[in-house]
PDB file of C-alpha atoms in Angstrom:
ATOM      1  CA  MET P  24       1.419  19.348   1.134  1.00  0.00           C
ATOM      2  CA  SER P  25       3.618  16.676  -1.470  1.00  0.00           C
ATOM      3  CA  ALA P  26       1.754  15.137  -3.927  1.00  0.00           C
ATOM      4  CA  LEU P  27       1.467  11.847  -2.011  1.00  0.00           C
ATOM      5  CA  GLN P  28       0.023  13.963   0.588  1.00  0.00           C
ATOM      6  CA  ASP P  29      -2.676  15.565  -1.615  1.00  0.00           C
ATOM      7  CA  LEU P  30      -2.811  11.960  -2.988  1.00  0.00           C
ATOM      8  CA  PHE P  31      -4.064  10.203   0.568  1.00  0.00           C
ATOM      9  CA  ALA P  32      -6.222  13.493   1.411  1.00  0.00           C
ATOM     10  CA  GLY P  33      -8.284  12.692  -1.879  1.00  0.00           C
ATOM     11  CA  THR P  34      -8.673   9.256  -1.206  1.00  0.00           C
ATOM     12  CA  ARG P  35      -9.381   9.702   2.895  1.00  0.00           C
ATOM     13  CA  ALA P  36     -11.926  12.417   1.789  1.00  0.00           C
ATOM     14  CA  GLU P  37     -13.725   9.558  -0.919  1.00  0.00           C
ATOM     15  CA  GLY P  38     -13.813   7.458   2.305  1.00  0.00           C
ATOM     16  CA  ARG P  39     -11.547   4.656   0.933  1.00  0.00           C
ATOM     17  CA  ALA P  40      -8.269   3.070   1.017  1.00  0.00           C
ATOM     18  CA  ALA P  41      -5.877   4.508  -2.399  1.00  0.00           C
ATOM     19  CA  LEU P  42      -4.785   1.071  -4.959  1.00  0.00           C
ATOM     20  CA  VAL P  43      -1.253   1.040  -5.569  1.00  0.00           C
ATOM     21  CA  GLY P  44       0.429  -1.332  -8.360  1.00  0.00           C
ATOM     22  CA  TYR P  45       3.235  -2.619  -8.791  1.00  0.00           C
ATOM     23  CA  LEU P  46       5.279  -3.658 -11.129  1.00  0.00           C
ATOM     24  CA  PRO P  47       9.337  -4.206 -11.977  1.00  0.00           C
ATOM     25  CA  ALA P  48      10.345  -1.591 -14.531  1.00  0.00           C
ATOM     26  CA  GLY P  49      12.099  -3.326 -17.656  1.00  0.00           C
ATOM     27  CA  PHE P  50       9.486  -6.537 -17.660  1.00  0.00           C
ATOM     28  CA  PRO P  51       8.993  -7.853 -19.880  1.00  0.00           C
ATOM     29  CA  THR P  52      10.783  -5.260 -21.755  1.00  0.00           C
ATOM     30  CA  VAL P  53      11.350  -1.411 -20.622  1.00  0.00           C
ATOM     31  CA  ASP P  54       8.567   0.305 -23.238  1.00  0.00           C
ATOM     32  CA  ARG P  55       6.270  -2.638 -22.046  1.00  0.00           C
ATOM     33  CA  SER P  56       6.650  -1.892 -18.741  1.00  0.00           C
ATOM     34  CA  ALA P  57       6.097   1.835 -19.154  1.00  0.00           C
ATOM     35  CA  GLU P  58       2.872   0.595 -21.513  1.00  0.00           C
ATOM     36  CA  LEU P  59       1.487  -1.836 -18.690  1.00  0.00           C
ATOM     37  CA  LEU P  60       2.064   0.816 -15.845  1.00  0.00           C
ATOM     38  CA  THR P  61       0.115   3.656 -17.379  1.00  0.00           C
ATOM     39  CA  GLY P  62      -2.843   1.214 -18.515  1.00  0.00           C
ATOM     40  CA  MET P  63      -3.031   0.196 -14.334  1.00  0.00           C
ATOM     41  CA  ILE P  64      -3.439   4.049 -13.564  1.00  0.00           C
ATOM     42  CA  ASP P  65      -5.939   4.174 -16.252  1.00  0.00           C
ATOM     43  CA  ALA P  66      -7.818   1.294 -15.256  1.00  0.00           C
ATOM     44  CA  GLY P  67      -8.094   2.518 -11.862  1.00  0.00           C
ATOM     45  CA  CYS P  68      -4.513   2.318 -10.192  1.00  0.00           C
ATOM     46  CA  ASP P  69      -4.050   5.437  -7.852  1.00  0.00           C
ATOM     47  CA  LEU P  70      -0.537   5.449  -7.769  1.00  0.00           C
ATOM     48  CA  VAL P  71       1.963   3.083  -8.853  1.00  0.00           C
ATOM     49  CA  GLU P  72       5.601   1.238  -7.919  1.00  0.00           C
ATOM     50  CA  VAL P  73       8.017   0.753 -10.564  1.00  0.00           C
ATOM     51  CA  GLY P  74      10.317  -1.276  -9.490  1.00  0.00           C
ATOM     52  CA  LEU P  75      14.302  -1.611  -9.567  1.00  0.00           C
ATOM     53  CA  PRO P  76      15.064  -5.166 -11.082  1.00  0.00           C
ATOM     54  CA  TYR P  77      17.890  -6.987  -8.460  1.00  0.00           C
ATOM     55  CA  SER P  78      19.672  -9.824  -8.439  1.00  0.00           C
ATOM     56  CA  ASP P  79      19.414 -10.682  -5.271  1.00  0.00           C
ATOM     57  CA  PRO P  80      16.583  -9.534  -3.639  1.00  0.00           C
ATOM     58  CA  VAL P  81      15.362 -10.924   0.100  1.00  0.00           C
ATOM     59  CA  LEU P  82      11.832  -9.083   0.109  1.00  0.00           C
ATOM     60  CA  ASP P  83      10.611 -10.425  -3.636  1.00  0.00           C
ATOM     61  CA  GLY P  84       8.777 -13.502  -4.295  1.00  0.00           C
ATOM     62  CA  PRO P  85       9.182 -16.128  -7.035  1.00  0.00           C
ATOM     63  CA  VAL P  86       6.733 -14.165  -9.254  1.00  0.00           C
ATOM     64  CA  ILE P  87       8.597 -11.010  -8.896  1.00  0.00           C
ATOM     65  CA  GLN P  88      12.035 -12.682  -8.562  1.00  0.00           C
ATOM     66  CA  ALA P  89      11.490 -14.221 -12.549  1.00  0.00           C
ATOM     67  CA  ALA P  90      10.169 -11.095 -13.627  1.00  0.00           C
ATOM     68  CA  SER P  91      12.865  -9.201 -12.132  1.00  0.00           C
ATOM     69  CA  GLN P  92      15.829 -11.749 -13.770  1.00  0.00           C
ATOM     70  CA  THR P  93      13.880 -11.431 -17.151  1.00  0.00           C
ATOM     71  CA  ALA P  94      14.287  -7.741 -17.055  1.00  0.00           C
ATOM     72  CA  LEU P  95      18.170  -8.206 -16.168  1.00  0.00           C
ATOM     73  CA  SER P  96      18.942 -10.410 -18.677  1.00  0.00           C
ATOM     74  CA  ALA P  97      17.520  -8.443 -21.267  1.00  0.00           C
ATOM     75  CA  GLY P  98      19.746  -5.264 -20.415  1.00  0.00           C
ATOM     76  CA  PHE P  99      17.947  -3.395 -17.503  1.00  0.00           C
ATOM     77  CA  ARG P 100      20.277  -0.669 -16.449  1.00  0.00           C
ATOM     78  CA  ILE P 101      19.443   1.275 -13.502  1.00  0.00           C
ATOM     79  CA  ARG P 102      18.910   4.627 -15.853  1.00  0.00           C
ATOM     80  CA  ASP P 103      16.158   2.784 -17.495  1.00  0.00           C
ATOM     81  CA  ILE P 104      14.049   3.251 -14.115  1.00  0.00           C
ATOM     82  CA  PHE P 105      13.973   6.911 -14.839  1.00  0.00           C
ATOM     83  CA  THR P 106      13.013   6.574 -18.552  1.00  0.00           C
ATOM     84  CA  VAL P 107       9.907   4.581 -16.864  1.00  0.00           C
ATOM     85  CA  VAL P 108       8.682   6.877 -14.386  1.00  0.00           C
ATOM     86  CA  GLU P 109       9.019   9.526 -16.573  1.00  0.00           C
ATOM     87  CA  ARG P 110       6.496   8.189 -19.181  1.00  0.00           C
ATOM     88  CA  VAL P 111       4.230   7.304 -16.265  1.00  0.00           C
ATOM     89  CA  SER P 112       4.070  10.799 -15.139  1.00  0.00           C
ATOM     90  CA  ALA P 113       4.312  12.105 -19.229  1.00  0.00           C
ATOM     91  CA  ALA P 114       0.606  10.348 -19.352  1.00  0.00           C
ATOM     92  CA  GLY P 115      -1.052  11.707 -15.540  1.00  0.00           C
ATOM     93  CA  GLY P 116       0.290   9.100 -13.452  1.00  0.00           C
ATOM     94  CA  LYS P 117       2.023   9.368 -10.659  1.00  0.00           C
ATOM     95  CA  ALA P 118       4.873   7.048  -9.784  1.00  0.00           C
ATOM     96  CA  VAL P 119       7.037   5.712  -6.373  1.00  0.00           C
ATOM     97  CA  VAL P 120      10.442   3.673  -6.754  1.00  0.00           C
ATOM     98  CA  MET P 121      10.383   0.594  -5.298  1.00  0.00           C
ATOM     99  CA  THR P 122      14.059  -0.636  -5.114  1.00  0.00           C
ATOM    100  CA  TYR P 123      16.603  -2.521  -2.449  1.00  0.00           C
ATOM    101  CA  PHE P 124      19.204   0.102  -1.687  1.00  0.00           C
ATOM    102  CA  ASN P 125      22.645  -1.389  -3.256  1.00  0.00           C
ATOM    103  CA  PRO P 126      21.141  -0.187  -6.613  1.00  0.00           C
ATOM    104  CA  VAL P 127      21.006   3.763  -5.357  1.00  0.00           C
ATOM    105  CA  LEU P 128      24.430   3.397  -3.342  1.00  0.00           C
ATOM    106  CA  ALA P 129      25.928   2.773  -6.820  1.00  0.00           C
ATOM    107  CA  TYR P 130      24.066   5.402  -8.693  1.00  0.00           C
ATOM    108  CA  GLY P 131      24.858   7.956  -5.936  1.00  0.00           C
ATOM    109  CA  PRO P 132      22.316   8.565  -3.584  1.00  0.00           C
ATOM    110  CA  ASP P 133      22.612  12.513  -4.609  1.00  0.00           C
ATOM    111  CA  ALA P 134      22.197  11.465  -7.940  1.00  0.00           C
ATOM    112  CA  PHE P 135      19.272   9.089  -7.705  1.00  0.00           C
ATOM    113  CA  ALA P 136      17.297  11.334  -6.314  1.00  0.00           C
ATOM    114  CA  ARG P 137      18.110  14.209  -8.438  1.00  0.00           C
ATOM    115  CA  ASP P 138      16.503  12.224 -11.660  1.00  0.00           C
ATOM    116  CA  LEU P 139      14.033  10.555  -9.959  1.00  0.00           C
ATOM    117  CA  ALA P 140      12.596  14.001  -9.037  1.00  0.00           C
ATOM    118  CA  ALA P 141      13.216  15.427 -12.552  1.00  0.00           C
ATOM    119  CA  ALA P 142      10.922  12.104 -14.306  1.00  0.00           C
ATOM    120  CA  GLY P 143       7.978  12.894 -11.938  1.00  0.00           C
ATOM    121  CA  GLY P 144       8.653  10.530  -9.156  1.00  0.00           C
ATOM    122  CA  LEU P 145       7.571  11.262  -6.476  1.00  0.00           C
ATOM    123  CA  GLY P 146       8.844   8.944  -3.388  1.00  0.00           C
ATOM    124  CA  VAL P 147      11.110   5.624  -3.022  1.00  0.00           C
ATOM    125  CA  ILE P 148      10.188   2.945  -1.172  1.00  0.00           C
ATOM    126  CA  THR P 149      13.496   0.840   0.614  1.00  0.00           C
ATOM    127  CA  PRO P 150      12.400  -2.571   2.026  1.00  0.00           C
ATOM    128  CA  ASP P 151      16.471  -3.277   2.722  1.00  0.00           C
ATOM    129  CA  LEU P 152      16.843   0.097   4.117  1.00  0.00           C
ATOM    130  CA  ILE P 153      16.340   0.992   8.273  1.00  0.00           C
ATOM    131  CA  VAL P 154      16.278   4.424   9.158  1.00  0.00           C
ATOM    132  CA  ASP P 155      18.924   4.544  11.696  1.00  0.00           C
ATOM    133  CA  GLU P 156      21.664   3.508   8.406  1.00  0.00           C
ATOM    134  CA  ALA P 157      19.473   6.373   6.000  1.00  0.00           C
ATOM    135  CA  GLU P 158      21.174   9.715   7.108  1.00  0.00           C
ATOM    136  CA  ASP P 159      22.726   9.713   3.716  1.00  0.00           C
ATOM    137  CA  TRP P 160      19.309   8.705   1.731  1.00  0.00           C
ATOM    138  CA  LEU P 161      17.470  10.779   4.166  1.00  0.00           C
ATOM    139  CA  ALA P 162      19.559  14.375   2.830  1.00  0.00           C
ATOM    140  CA  ALA P 163      19.198  13.400  -0.607  1.00  0.00           C
ATOM    141  CA  ALA P 164      15.475  12.580  -0.858  1.00  0.00           C
ATOM    142  CA  ASP P 165      15.286  16.274   1.232  1.00  0.00           C
ATOM    143  CA  THR P 166      16.936  18.008  -1.352  1.00  0.00           C
ATOM    144  CA  HIS P 167      14.956  17.001  -4.478  1.00  0.00           C
ATOM    145  CA  GLY P 168      11.766  16.913  -2.672  1.00  0.00           C
ATOM    146  CA  ILE P 169      11.563  12.990  -2.804  1.00  0.00           C
ATOM    147  CA  ASP P 170       9.383  11.194  -0.230  1.00  0.00           C
ATOM    148  CA  PRO P 171      11.618   8.218   1.649  1.00  0.00           C
ATOM    149  CA  ILE P 172       9.169   5.257   2.659  1.00  0.00           C
ATOM    150  CA  PHE P 173       9.962   2.465   5.196  1.00  0.00           C
ATOM    151  CA  LEU P 174       8.517  -0.440   6.175  1.00  0.00           C
ATOM    152  CA  VAL P 175       7.602  -2.126   9.087  1.00  0.00           C
ATOM    153  CA  ALA P 176       6.226  -5.765   9.593  1.00  0.00           C
ATOM    154  CA  PRO P 177       4.237  -7.328  12.323  1.00  0.00           C
ATOM    155  CA  SER P 178       7.508  -7.947  14.016  1.00  0.00           C
ATOM    156  CA  SER P 179       8.477  -4.534  14.595  1.00  0.00           C
ATOM    157  CA  SER P 180       7.804  -2.843  18.441  1.00  0.00           C
ATOM    158  CA  ALA P 181       5.962   0.191  19.032  1.00  0.00           C
ATOM    159  CA  GLU P 182      10.010   1.548  19.395  1.00  0.00           C
ATOM    160  CA  ARG P 183      10.510   0.836  15.926  1.00  0.00           C
ATOM    161  CA  ILE P 184       7.541   2.022  14.170  1.00  0.00           C
ATOM    162  CA  HIS P 185       7.760   5.019  16.010  1.00  0.00           C
ATOM    163  CA  ALA P 186      11.407   4.929  15.228  1.00  0.00           C
ATOM    164  CA  THR P 187      10.471   4.966  11.334  1.00  0.00           C
ATOM    165  CA  ALA P 188       7.209   6.843  11.143  1.00  0.00           C
ATOM    166  CA  ALA P 189       9.168   9.744  12.433  1.00  0.00           C
ATOM    167  CA  ARG P 190      11.527   9.154   9.182  1.00  0.00           C
ATOM    168  CA  THR P 191       9.089   8.380   6.685  1.00  0.00           C
ATOM    169  CA  ARG P 192       7.002  10.618   4.642  1.00  0.00           C
ATOM    170  CA  GLY P 193       3.970   9.973   1.998  1.00  0.00           C
ATOM    171  CA  PHE P 194       3.414   6.925   3.661  1.00  0.00           C
ATOM    172  CA  LEU P 195       4.220   4.102   5.822  1.00  0.00           C
ATOM    173  CA  TYR P 196       4.306   0.737   4.016  1.00  0.00           C
ATOM    174  CA  ALA P 197       3.012  -2.226   6.582  1.00  0.00           C
ATOM    175  CA  ALA P 198       4.474  -5.375   5.325  1.00  0.00           C
ATOM    176  CA  ALA P 199       1.120  -7.681   5.961  1.00  0.00           C
ATOM    177  CA  VAL P 200       3.103 -10.747   6.328  1.00  0.00           C
ATOM    178  CA  MET P 201       6.760 -12.099   7.533  1.00  0.00           C
ATOM    179  CA  GLY P 202       7.989 -13.353   4.057  1.00  0.00           C
ATOM    180  CA  VAL P 203       8.380 -12.486   0.882  1.00  0.00           C
ATOM    181  CA  THR P 204       6.078 -11.167  -1.614  1.00  0.00           C
ATOM    182  CA  GLY P 205       3.359 -13.563  -3.344  1.00  0.00           C
ATOM    183  CA  ALA P 206      -0.829 -13.504  -3.760  1.00  0.00           C
ATOM    184  CA  ARG P 207      -2.731 -15.330  -1.632  1.00  0.00           C
ATOM    185  CA  ASP P 208      -5.930 -16.990  -0.754  1.00  0.00           C
ATOM    186  CA  SER P 209      -6.958 -14.267   2.121  1.00  0.00           C
ATOM    187  CA  VAL P 210      -5.576 -11.235   3.365  1.00  0.00           C
ATOM    188  CA  SER P 211      -3.280 -12.182   6.469  1.00  0.00           C
ATOM    189  CA  GLU P 212      -5.162 -11.916  10.096  1.00  0.00           C
ATOM    190  CA  ALA P 213      -1.661  -9.813  11.329  1.00  0.00           C
ATOM    191  CA  ALA P 214      -2.799  -6.992   8.677  1.00  0.00           C
ATOM    192  CA  GLU P 215      -5.812  -5.330  10.482  1.00  0.00           C
ATOM    193  CA  GLY P 216      -3.578  -5.612  14.234  1.00  0.00           C
ATOM    194  CA  LEU P 217      -0.295  -4.184  12.602  1.00  0.00           C
ATOM    195  CA  VAL P 218      -2.190  -0.996  10.895  1.00  0.00           C
ATOM    196  CA  ALA P 219      -3.807  -0.302  14.488  1.00  0.00           C
ATOM    197  CA  ARG P 220      -0.552  -0.228  15.895  1.00  0.00           C
ATOM    198  CA  CYS P 221       0.983   1.770  13.633  1.00  0.00           C
ATOM    199  CA  ARG P 222      -1.846   4.346  14.106  1.00  0.00           C
ATOM    200  CA  GLU P 223      -0.992   4.563  17.603  1.00  0.00           C
ATOM    201  CA  GLN P 224       2.882   5.944  16.569  1.00  0.00           C
ATOM    202  CA  THR P 225       2.039   8.116  13.282  1.00  0.00           C
ATOM    203  CA  ASP P 226      -0.751  10.248  11.530  1.00  0.00           C
ATOM    204  CA  LEU P 227       0.981   9.220   8.342  1.00  0.00           C
ATOM    205  CA  PRO P 228      -1.147   7.082   5.845  1.00  0.00           C
ATOM    206  CA  ILE P 229      -0.333   3.445   6.286  1.00  0.00           C
ATOM    207  CA  GLY P 230      -0.057   1.228   3.372  1.00  0.00           C
ATOM    208  CA  VAL P 231      -0.575  -2.442   3.430  1.00  0.00           C
ATOM    209  CA  GLY P 232       1.208  -4.954   1.069  1.00  0.00           C
ATOM    210  CA  LEU P 233       1.998  -8.114   0.317  1.00  0.00           C
ATOM    211  CA  GLY P 234      -0.527 -11.181  -0.340  1.00  0.00           C
ATOM    212  CA  VAL P 235      -3.481  -8.982  -2.280  1.00  0.00           C
ATOM    213  CA  ARG P 236      -4.764 -10.738  -5.553  1.00  0.00           C
ATOM    214  CA  ASN P 237      -8.480  -9.890  -5.974  1.00  0.00           C
ATOM    215  CA  GLY P 238     -10.980  -7.494  -5.586  1.00  0.00           C
ATOM    216  CA  GLU P 239     -13.005  -9.095  -2.306  1.00  0.00           C
ATOM    217  CA  GLN P 240      -9.239  -8.965  -0.291  1.00  0.00           C
ATOM    218  CA  ALA P 241      -8.965  -5.133  -1.486  1.00  0.00           C
ATOM    219  CA  ALA P 242     -12.506  -4.454  -0.077  1.00  0.00           C
ATOM    220  CA  THR P 243     -11.484  -5.896   3.053  1.00  0.00           C
ATOM    221  CA  MET P 244      -8.092  -4.463   3.280  1.00  0.00           C
ATOM    222  CA  THR P 245      -9.935  -0.758   2.577  1.00  0.00           C
ATOM    223  CA  GLY P 246     -12.223  -0.844   5.552  1.00  0.00           C
ATOM    224  CA  PHE P 247      -8.531  -0.532   7.605  1.00  0.00           C
ATOM    225  CA  ALA P 248      -5.575   0.389   5.554  1.00  0.00           C
ATOM    226  CA  ASP P 249      -4.868   3.625   3.757  1.00  0.00           C
ATOM    227  CA  ALA P 250      -3.524   1.894   0.406  1.00  0.00           C
ATOM    228  CA  VAL P 251      -3.744  -1.499  -0.931  1.00  0.00           C
ATOM    229  CA  ILE P 252      -0.770  -2.317  -2.472  1.00  0.00           C
ATOM    230  CA  VAL P 253      -0.804  -5.242  -5.420  1.00  0.00           C
ATOM    231  CA  GLY P 254       2.460  -6.565  -7.009  1.00  0.00           C
ATOM    232  CA  SER P 255       2.473 -10.125  -7.721  1.00  0.00           C
ATOM    233  CA  ALA P 256      -0.483 -10.498  -9.208  1.00  0.00           C
ATOM    234  CA  PHE P 257       0.049  -7.697 -11.848  1.00  0.00           C
ATOM    235  CA  THR P 258       3.378  -9.086 -12.261  1.00  0.00           C
ATOM    236  CA  ALA P 259       1.602 -12.759 -13.049  1.00  0.00           C
ATOM    237  CA  LEU P 260      -0.204 -11.272 -15.286  1.00  0.00           C
ATOM    238  CA  ALA P 261       2.508  -8.415 -17.388  1.00  0.00           C
ATOM    239  CA  GLY P 262       4.536 -11.401 -18.945  1.00  0.00           C
ATOM    240  CA  GLU P 263       1.385 -12.607 -21.319  1.00  0.00           C
ATOM    241  CA  PRO P 264       2.430 -10.540 -24.949  1.00  0.00           C
ATOM    242  CA  GLY P 265       0.586  -8.337 -26.844  1.00  0.00           C
ATOM    243  CA  PRO P 266      -2.671  -7.086 -26.185  1.00  0.00           C
ATOM    244  CA  ASP P 267      -3.938 -10.001 -23.887  1.00  0.00           C
ATOM    245  CA  GLY P 268      -1.272  -8.940 -20.948  1.00  0.00           C
ATOM    246  CA  LEU P 269      -2.274  -5.548 -21.375  1.00  0.00           C
ATOM    247  CA  ASP P 270      -6.112  -6.287 -21.003  1.00  0.00           C
ATOM    248  CA  ALA P 271      -5.247  -8.797 -17.987  1.00  0.00           C
ATOM    249  CA  VAL P 272      -3.512  -6.156 -15.999  1.00  0.00           C
ATOM    250  CA  ARG P 273      -5.919  -3.349 -17.084  1.00  0.00           C
ATOM    251  CA  ALA P 274      -8.760  -5.750 -15.748  1.00  0.00           C
ATOM    252  CA  LEU P 275      -7.327  -6.733 -12.814  1.00  0.00           C
ATOM    253  CA  ALA P 276      -6.624  -3.106 -12.293  1.00  0.00           C
ATOM    254  CA  ALA P 277     -10.626  -2.117 -12.675  1.00  0.00           C
ATOM    255  CA  GLU P 278     -11.221  -5.124 -10.334  1.00  0.00           C
ATOM    256  CA  LEU P 279      -9.181  -3.514  -7.397  1.00  0.00           C
ATOM    257  CA  ALA P 280      -9.917  -0.344  -7.880  1.00  0.00           C
ATOM    258  CA  ALA P 281     -13.971  -1.281  -7.232  1.00  0.00           C
ATOM    259  CA  GLY P 282     -12.700  -3.092  -4.494  1.00  0.00           C
ATOM    260  CA  VAL P 283     -10.958  -0.453  -2.935  1.00  0.00           C
ATOM    261  CA  ARG P 284     -14.284   1.386  -3.501  1.00  0.00           C
ATOM    262  CA  SER P 285     -16.956  -0.955  -2.134  1.00  0.00           C
ATOM    263  CA  GLY P 286     -14.843  -1.824   1.299  1.00  0.00           C
ATOM    264  CA  ALA P 287     -16.484  -0.516   4.601  1.00  0.00           C
ATOM    265  CA  ARG P 288     -13.811   2.172   5.781  1.00  0.00           C
ATOM    266  CA  VAL P 289     -13.888   2.330   9.603  1.00  0.00           C
ATOM    267  CA  GLY P 290     -14.713   5.641  10.752  1.00  0.00           C
ATOM    268  CA  ALA P 291     -16.638   6.868   7.411  1.00  0.00           C
TER     269      ALA P 291
END
């Protein structure tokens, strides 16, 4: 059983979804991002997604785009992602990386999987890579024990969901909305339906991302999803300097963690 499988077995046994927090590495600095991500784990996140800043994102909304640009302008390099993951892992946290695939190609798929595994990383989410074109990456991930995590969307057909889930390990990432990341006032009505369609095709845990920003929304999603993924809401708070930013990020993690523990889980 992989570490991600073990994580989801534990949260399922507790009758709740896992809380997954996202933050771009290097925002506002490499050291600070490691501190913030570790704080998110301490305050209740079961897993963190460490984002790799990229100049041409297709999924990121304005909050994460701005944060990524800040990191790139400050001199962020691909190798810095492993430093951040290593610090999270050394502090007892569990981390996966979320990255567009061009940086992985530039670094080399095998070297990227090798160095991420050495840093203690568990998996990689690749929002712009489809399974049909992922053979080299799948081979590298398999060699180094990294879970490849792919995305499905409300527009995905049953056949596409089945094919994507068949090559995914760890959990399947279900994008709750068509569009880019960003906190929203309510959970997308499409999210529960998408999770139900995924469950017809796979026994993998289903993580739902895009749009969540508070404990009430997290409680709603724990009723049908295996993981609640929160990114923009954390990123918006992370730029505050000093203890204010860390305290705000920790407070949001604690609110969301309470939310995933208070929601009524279907079948629990």
